[in-house]
Amino acid sequence: MQKAKGVRDIFGIELNKMERIRSVFLSICKSYNANYIELPLLEPKELFERSVGDSSDIVQKEMFEIKSDNEALVLRPEGTASIVRAMRENLNEIKLPAKLSYYGAMFRKERPQKGRYRQFYQCGIEYIGEAGFGPEIESLLIIKKTLEALGVNQYEIQINYLGNIEERSQYKESLVSYFKENLNSLSEDSQRRLSLNPLRILDSKDEKDIKICQNAPSNEAFLTELTKKSLDSFYNLLTSLDIKVTKNSKLVRGLDYYTGIVFEIIDTSNKLGSQSAIGGGGRYDGLVNDNKISTEGGFGFALGVDRLMLILDDGQKTSSIDLALITTTAEGLIILNNLRDSLVNEYKIDVNYNIESSFKKKFKRADALNAKNVLILGGDEIAGSFFKIKNLTTGIETKFDNVKLNSFSETVKEYLNNQIKEGIND
Ligand code: HAM
């Protein structure tokens, strides 16, 4: 039996990358005082139908449904709807405004390809109950810091303003009447979308739609003077904070809950092929207001962990072992077990607890573990009060004579620290 379509086993270098992304992201979140929340993988189907929206691909065809006795459950396709639900259910415990970070697997029944999986991972933050552009600015700073810490520097932030709830609905009306005039020139998909979510037609990739969209009304005309003024100061602030964005008036994003600012992070290194979005987000005031959580709305974003993994360099040797400890005697094993305990807080140590196998086999194992050094303490060593360390990068073996076999951890530390100073293993 093989694995299911669109999922994968993640281990070795790939797992290192994944753990690195998780820890970098969550530690930056912590430094911005976001509180981590662990959300269920199973949610009621209706949650996403109501929030992500009927016109979205997610609801129309991508959810993995699990039929339980009397409820329709799905494997969560995204995190925002779950956070809004969790807020509504825990208003007594989670104070507003809330800033919640999350990390975990999401599931969408999409056609698998490079950078697109059926089980994939997102990390993100949701701000609930905070109006204004504060969450937008902080999120872009957090994303910038995260990508910088991961060494990802070829990307573009595309941004658009969809209008507040009123502006958006007026804009929607004008789009509907424009598209109705051109109904027969639209693709079948877009004709269907017209009644569900006309804004989505703007980001259609179909040639027919692209042509019609060229002359579609722009949303600028529907923005109030107040909105225009605060948008200007928002964009100016981004420039002052050295956050470069590219305005894209056709960016609407595929989920129905968005109002206000929406954005996407696009990889420009060409490492991702057609799946170049490494993250996205936006404001969803309606969702928060409709659920009677706050009148201040919500904003958030999610980064695609799998796509970041494809961009990160392979050259991580983070799992390599600083020192492998080997012996062939029971007495040696007790000494090495103690030595391990006194070194393990500062270095990556492996003890081979199998004393039966030959030294040759033990060296092979140390090599497979990517060990930098091997400490040898055999019967001869114990009898002669000495031990040896072989550096596997240089091949040089060092002998340490006249040692007290129960207290030589300082000597080993000195040896390892010298290596770090001299950059021998780099
Ligand atoms: P999304 O754009 O659907 O937004 O997903 C965010 C990111 O998840 C994408 O930019 C992409 O990197 C990654 N992603 C999505 N689908 C897949 C897939 N099938 N395989 C691999 N990676 C994928 C959301 O999900 C919103 N909840 C984001 C948000 C948070 N908006 C407001 N708050």
XYZ file of C-alpha atoms in Angstrom, residues 89-233:
145
model
C -16.539 30.195 21.546
C -13.925 31.507 23.968
C -14.741 35.185 24.272
C -14.679 34.914 28.044
C -11.101 33.689 28.045
C -9.396 35.317 25.069
C -9.312 39.084 25.465
C -9.919 41.494 22.616
C -8.028 42.677 20.671
C -6.501 39.233 20.179
C -3.339 38.315 18.293
C -3.139 34.576 17.704
C -0.407 32.664 15.924
C -0.811 29.157 14.518
C 1.052 26.461 12.621
C -0.215 23.222 11.168
C -1.474 20.996 8.407
C -4.286 22.075 6.080
C -6.041 19.890 3.530
C -7.340 20.723 0.063
C -8.338 18.314 -2.677
C -6.311 20.050 -5.381
C -4.526 18.554 -8.380
C -1.076 17.807 -6.926
C 1.972 19.393 -8.532
C 5.231 21.018 -7.442
C 4.411 23.291 -4.488
C 0.791 22.161 -4.397
C -0.146 19.328 -2.082
C -3.320 17.918 -0.623
C -1.832 18.018 2.857
C 0.230 21.146 3.265
C 1.340 23.355 6.145
C 0.644 26.953 6.963
C 1.870 29.293 9.648
C 0.106 32.528 10.309
C -1.289 35.141 12.634
C -4.849 36.404 13.003
C -5.672 39.744 14.628
C -9.232 39.874 15.916
C -10.907 43.080 17.077
C -8.423 45.657 15.815
C -9.451 48.235 13.215
C -7.099 50.566 11.339
C -3.934 49.552 9.528
C -1.951 48.486 12.623
C -2.304 44.731 12.074
C -1.496 45.186 8.380
C 1.758 47.014 9.145
C 2.841 44.656 11.911
C 2.084 41.586 9.767
C 4.190 42.845 6.891
C 7.056 43.527 9.320
C 6.739 40.019 10.768
C 6.713 38.469 7.296
C 9.730 40.539 6.268
C 11.643 39.504 9.416
C 10.704 35.838 8.948
C 11.812 35.725 5.313
C 15.012 37.591 6.161
C 15.841 35.151 8.987
C 15.276 32.239 6.600
C 17.501 33.814 3.942
C 14.601 34.229 1.486
C 15.182 37.488 -0.357
C 13.703 37.116 -3.826
C 10.061 38.000 -3.405
C 7.521 40.698 -4.117
C 4.614 41.842 -1.948
C 1.558 42.494 -4.120
C -1.143 44.508 -2.454
C -4.636 45.788 -3.169
C -7.398 47.577 -1.316
C -10.848 46.087 -1.886
C -12.744 48.785 0.015
C -14.469 48.665 3.363
C -17.736 46.732 3.615
C -19.819 49.550 2.035
C -17.294 50.582 -0.602
C -16.829 46.971 -1.581
C -20.527 46.368 -2.029
C -20.935 49.470 -4.240
C -17.940 48.414 -6.295
C -19.417 44.931 -6.603
C -22.655 46.353 -7.984
C -20.860 48.365 -10.637
C -18.769 45.330 -11.614
C -21.877 43.166 -11.941
C -23.547 45.636 -14.280
C -20.357 45.944 -16.373
C -19.920 42.176 -16.612
C -23.610 41.678 -17.422
C -23.181 43.964 -20.429
C -20.324 41.700 -21.542
C -21.760 38.404 -20.377
C -21.311 36.475 -23.618
C -17.653 37.403 -23.873
C -16.823 35.948 -20.443
C -15.599 32.405 -19.837
C -18.130 29.867 -18.573
C -16.486 29.852 -15.150
C -16.770 33.595 -14.847
C -20.386 33.619 -16.025
C -21.107 31.298 -13.134
C -19.050 33.405 -10.723
C -20.936 36.554 -11.635
C -23.774 35.819 -9.253
C -21.549 34.277 -6.582
C -18.541 36.601 -6.370
C -17.981 38.968 -9.316
C -14.694 40.229 -7.827
C -13.122 36.848 -8.491
C -13.529 37.407 -12.253
C -10.828 40.061 -11.937
C -8.143 37.496 -11.142
C -9.275 34.952 -13.735
C -6.413 33.554 -15.818
C -8.684 32.923 -18.840
C -7.705 35.010 -21.900
C -11.346 35.932 -22.595
C -11.828 37.277 -19.076
C -8.497 39.101 -19.028
C -9.586 41.043 -22.134
C -12.929 42.052 -20.622
C -11.319 42.962 -17.300
C -9.009 45.459 -18.974
C -11.877 47.937 -19.202
C -13.689 46.946 -16.014
C -14.414 49.792 -13.573
C -11.702 50.367 -10.997
C -12.558 50.457 -7.311
C -10.843 53.845 -6.840
C -14.086 55.569 -7.834
C -15.903 54.022 -4.886
C -13.477 54.980 -2.148
C -14.441 57.811 0.175
C -12.105 60.774 0.660
C -11.443 59.549 4.182
C -10.420 56.111 2.927
C -8.157 57.623 0.266
C -6.429 59.773 2.857
C -5.803 56.969 5.319
C -4.708 54.643 2.506
C -2.160 57.244 1.414
C -0.729 57.516 4.892
